[in-house]
Amino acid sequence: MYKIKINKMQFHSHIGVLAEEKILGQQIEVDLQVETNFDFSGQDQLTESLSYVDFYTATKQIVDASRVDLIEKLAFDIIQTIKQQDPTRIAAVEVHVRKLAVPIDGIFANTEIEMRG
């Protein structure tokens, strides 16, 4: 068993409840962790592993197409899509989604949700 992680993927999205978020969009950041349920055999072949390129591509496609209100829904969609890529060898997927600039009158670095499935 091992984990594959892709950290701080950044995308422009149109996700959010507020009209400004849907119209103007905003930067979000996604961390992805995929936990495998098989042992690496030591072979130097992609067939002996899972492709982080495929994980990145799927995540980008979901963010680009999504117009959901909640980042929780975005995280859920990412988890479901990644797990479907190889349900036999993927044990769990964890996603962190951060909004880097939220239209709230206050001082804070970002907002974030974490989901595991």
PDB file of C-alpha atoms in Angstrom:
ATOM      1  CA  MET A   1       0.000   0.000   0.000  1.00  0.00           C
ATOM      2  CA  TYR A   2       1.168   3.513  -0.765  1.00  0.00           C
ATOM      3  CA  LYS A   3      -0.282   6.957  -1.447  1.00  0.00           C
ATOM      4  CA  ILE A   4      -0.071   9.231  -4.448  1.00  0.00           C
ATOM      5  CA  LYS A   5      -0.380  12.946  -3.687  1.00  0.00           C
ATOM      6  CA  ILE A   6      -0.758  15.962  -5.935  1.00  0.00           C
ATOM      7  CA  ASN A   7      -0.493  19.167  -3.935  1.00  0.00           C
ATOM      8  CA  LYS A   8      -1.636  22.716  -4.591  1.00  0.00           C
ATOM      9  CA  MET A   9      -3.152  22.276  -8.037  1.00  0.00           C
ATOM     10  CA  GLN A  10      -4.506  25.707  -8.955  1.00  0.00           C
ATOM     11  CA  PHE A  11      -7.474  26.357 -11.206  1.00  0.00           C
ATOM     12  CA  HIS A  12      -9.765  29.221 -12.150  1.00  0.00           C
ATOM     13  CA  SER A  13     -13.304  28.184 -11.275  1.00  0.00           C
ATOM     14  CA  HIS A  14     -16.874  29.453 -11.364  1.00  0.00           C
ATOM     15  CA  ILE A  15     -17.933  27.702  -8.176  1.00  0.00           C
ATOM     16  CA  GLY A  16     -19.853  29.388  -5.407  1.00  0.00           C
ATOM     17  CA  VAL A  17     -23.173  30.571  -4.083  1.00  0.00           C
ATOM     18  CA  LEU A  18     -22.633  34.297  -4.681  1.00  0.00           C
ATOM     19  CA  ALA A  19     -23.304  35.808  -8.108  1.00  0.00           C
ATOM     20  CA  GLU A  20     -19.796  37.305  -8.230  1.00  0.00           C
ATOM     21  CA  GLU A  21     -18.296  33.840  -7.868  1.00  0.00           C
ATOM     22  CA  LYS A  22     -20.337  32.492 -10.773  1.00  0.00           C
ATOM     23  CA  ILE A  23     -19.718  35.462 -13.072  1.00  0.00           C
ATOM     24  CA  LEU A  24     -16.134  36.501 -12.366  1.00  0.00           C
ATOM     25  CA  GLY A  25     -14.887  33.196 -11.057  1.00  0.00           C
ATOM     26  CA  GLN A  26     -12.024  32.748  -8.639  1.00  0.00           C
ATOM     27  CA  GLN A  27      -8.836  30.833  -8.008  1.00  0.00           C
ATOM     28  CA  ILE A  28      -9.122  27.583  -6.103  1.00  0.00           C
ATOM     29  CA  GLU A  29      -6.480  25.186  -4.922  1.00  0.00           C
ATOM     30  CA  VAL A  30      -6.916  21.413  -4.744  1.00  0.00           C
ATOM     31  CA  ASP A  31      -4.837  18.805  -2.931  1.00  0.00           C
ATOM     32  CA  LEU A  32      -5.465  15.193  -3.913  1.00  0.00           C
ATOM     33  CA  GLN A  33      -4.342  12.080  -2.063  1.00  0.00           C
ATOM     34  CA  VAL A  34      -5.044   8.634  -3.503  1.00  0.00           C
ATOM     35  CA  GLU A  35      -4.470   5.663  -1.219  1.00  0.00           C
ATOM     36  CA  THR A  36      -3.778   2.384  -2.953  1.00  0.00           C
ATOM     37  CA  ASN A  37      -4.611  -1.060  -1.627  1.00  0.00           C
ATOM     38  CA  PHE A  38      -1.872  -3.009  -3.376  1.00  0.00           C
ATOM     39  CA  ASP A  39       1.831  -3.411  -2.805  1.00  0.00           C
ATOM     40  CA  PHE A  40       4.282  -1.975  -5.291  1.00  0.00           C
ATOM     41  CA  SER A  41       6.205  -4.898  -6.795  1.00  0.00           C
ATOM     42  CA  GLY A  42       9.385  -2.965  -7.555  1.00  0.00           C
ATOM     43  CA  GLN A  43       8.814  -2.975 -11.310  1.00  0.00           C
ATOM     44  CA  ASP A  44       9.574   0.213 -13.228  1.00  0.00           C
ATOM     45  CA  GLN A  45       6.401   0.082 -15.308  1.00  0.00           C
ATOM     46  CA  LEU A  46       3.353   2.354 -15.151  1.00  0.00           C
ATOM     47  CA  THR A  47       1.154  -0.746 -15.180  1.00  0.00           C
ATOM     48  CA  GLU A  48       2.560  -1.448 -11.698  1.00  0.00           C
ATOM     49  CA  SER A  49       1.300   1.893 -10.398  1.00  0.00           C
ATOM     50  CA  LEU A  50      -1.461   4.457 -10.875  1.00  0.00           C
ATOM     51  CA  SER A  51      -1.044   7.533 -13.046  1.00  0.00           C
ATOM     52  CA  TYR A  52      -0.950  10.889 -11.301  1.00  0.00           C
ATOM     53  CA  VAL A  53      -1.252  12.429 -14.789  1.00  0.00           C
ATOM     54  CA  ASP A  54      -4.672  10.794 -15.127  1.00  0.00           C
ATOM     55  CA  PHE A  55      -5.631  12.086 -11.671  1.00  0.00           C
ATOM     56  CA  TYR A  56      -4.598  15.648 -12.544  1.00  0.00           C
ATOM     57  CA  THR A  57      -6.398  15.538 -15.896  1.00  0.00           C
ATOM     58  CA  ALA A  58      -9.626  14.270 -14.318  1.00  0.00           C
ATOM     59  CA  THR A  59      -9.489  16.895 -11.569  1.00  0.00           C
ATOM     60  CA  LYS A  60      -8.917  19.699 -14.082  1.00  0.00           C
ATOM     61  CA  GLN A  61     -11.796  18.522 -16.284  1.00  0.00           C
ATOM     62  CA  ILE A  62     -14.174  18.445 -13.314  1.00  0.00           C
ATOM     63  CA  VAL A  63     -13.185  21.928 -12.103  1.00  0.00           C
ATOM     64  CA  ASP A  64     -13.351  23.399 -15.614  1.00  0.00           C
ATOM     65  CA  ALA A  65     -16.858  22.020 -16.225  1.00  0.00           C
ATOM     66  CA  SER A  66     -18.293  22.564 -12.766  1.00  0.00           C
ATOM     67  CA  ARG A  67     -20.688  25.377 -11.890  1.00  0.00           C
ATOM     68  CA  VAL A  68     -21.773  23.958  -8.535  1.00  0.00           C
ATOM     69  CA  ASP A  69     -22.565  26.151  -5.548  1.00  0.00           C
ATOM     70  CA  LEU A  70     -20.617  24.227  -2.921  1.00  0.00           C
ATOM     71  CA  ILE A  71     -16.966  23.211  -2.903  1.00  0.00           C
ATOM     72  CA  GLU A  72     -18.148  20.162  -0.963  1.00  0.00           C
ATOM     73  CA  LYS A  73     -19.971  19.018  -4.115  1.00  0.00           C
ATOM     74  CA  LEU A  74     -16.840  19.645  -6.171  1.00  0.00           C
ATOM     75  CA  ALA A  75     -14.751  17.540  -3.762  1.00  0.00           C
ATOM     76  CA  PHE A  76     -17.367  14.760  -3.847  1.00  0.00           C
ATOM     77  CA  ASP A  77     -17.352  14.738  -7.671  1.00  0.00           C
ATOM     78  CA  ILE A  78     -13.551  14.569  -7.762  1.00  0.00           C
ATOM     79  CA  ILE A  79     -13.504  11.658  -5.297  1.00  0.00           C
ATOM     80  CA  GLN A  80     -16.105   9.683  -7.233  1.00  0.00           C
ATOM     81  CA  THR A  81     -14.360  10.228 -10.574  1.00  0.00           C
ATOM     82  CA  ILE A  82     -10.901   9.295  -9.276  1.00  0.00           C
ATOM     83  CA  LYS A  83     -12.206   6.145  -7.557  1.00  0.00           C
ATOM     84  CA  GLN A  84     -13.872   5.041 -10.806  1.00  0.00           C
ATOM     85  CA  GLN A  85     -10.524   5.123 -12.626  1.00  0.00           C
ATOM     86  CA  ASP A  86      -9.391   1.922 -10.897  1.00  0.00           C
ATOM     87  CA  PRO A  87     -11.844   0.762  -8.206  1.00  0.00           C
ATOM     88  CA  THR A  88      -9.873  -2.424  -7.580  1.00  0.00           C
ATOM     89  CA  ARG A  89      -6.585  -0.728  -6.723  1.00  0.00           C
ATOM     90  CA  ILE A  90      -7.806   2.553  -5.196  1.00  0.00           C
ATOM     91  CA  ALA A  91      -8.681   2.191  -1.522  1.00  0.00           C
ATOM     92  CA  ALA A  92      -9.550   5.799  -0.677  1.00  0.00           C
ATOM     93  CA  VAL A  93      -9.353   9.323  -2.033  1.00  0.00           C
ATOM     94  CA  GLU A  94      -8.923  12.473   0.038  1.00  0.00           C
ATOM     95  CA  VAL A  95      -9.468  15.943  -1.380  1.00  0.00           C
ATOM     96  CA  HIS A  96      -8.812  19.394   0.060  1.00  0.00           C
ATOM     97  CA  VAL A  97     -10.405  22.304  -1.802  1.00  0.00           C
ATOM     98  CA  ARG A  98      -9.419  25.863  -0.928  1.00  0.00           C
ATOM     99  CA  LYS A  99     -10.960  29.102  -2.138  1.00  0.00           C
ATOM    100  CA  LEU A 100      -8.072  31.546  -2.197  1.00  0.00           C
ATOM    101  CA  ALA A 101     -10.108  34.768  -2.389  1.00  0.00           C
ATOM    102  CA  VAL A 102     -13.627  34.672  -0.990  1.00  0.00           C
ATOM    103  CA  PRO A 103     -15.833  37.775  -1.275  1.00  0.00           C
ATOM    104  CA  ILE A 104     -16.248  38.126   2.503  1.00  0.00           C
ATOM    105  CA  ASP A 105     -15.420  41.302   4.396  1.00  0.00           C
ATOM    106  CA  GLY A 106     -12.723  39.944   6.677  1.00  0.00           C
ATOM    107  CA  ILE A 107      -9.058  39.061   6.955  1.00  0.00           C
ATOM    108  CA  PHE A 108      -8.094  35.406   6.429  1.00  0.00           C
ATOM    109  CA  ALA A 109      -5.865  33.383   4.131  1.00  0.00           C
ATOM    110  CA  ASN A 110      -8.486  31.122   2.520  1.00  0.00           C
ATOM    111  CA  THR A 111     -11.425  28.838   3.126  1.00  0.00           C
ATOM    112  CA  GLU A 112     -11.006  25.071   2.877  1.00  0.00           C
ATOM    113  CA  ILE A 113     -12.950  21.842   3.026  1.00  0.00           C
ATOM    114  CA  GLU A 114     -11.517  18.357   3.397  1.00  0.00           C
ATOM    115  CA  MET A 115     -13.356  15.237   2.262  1.00  0.00           C
ATOM    116  CA  ARG A 116     -12.407  11.559   2.163  1.00  0.00           C
ATOM    117  CA  GLY A 117     -14.210   8.791   0.389  1.00  0.00           C
TER     118      GLY A 117
END
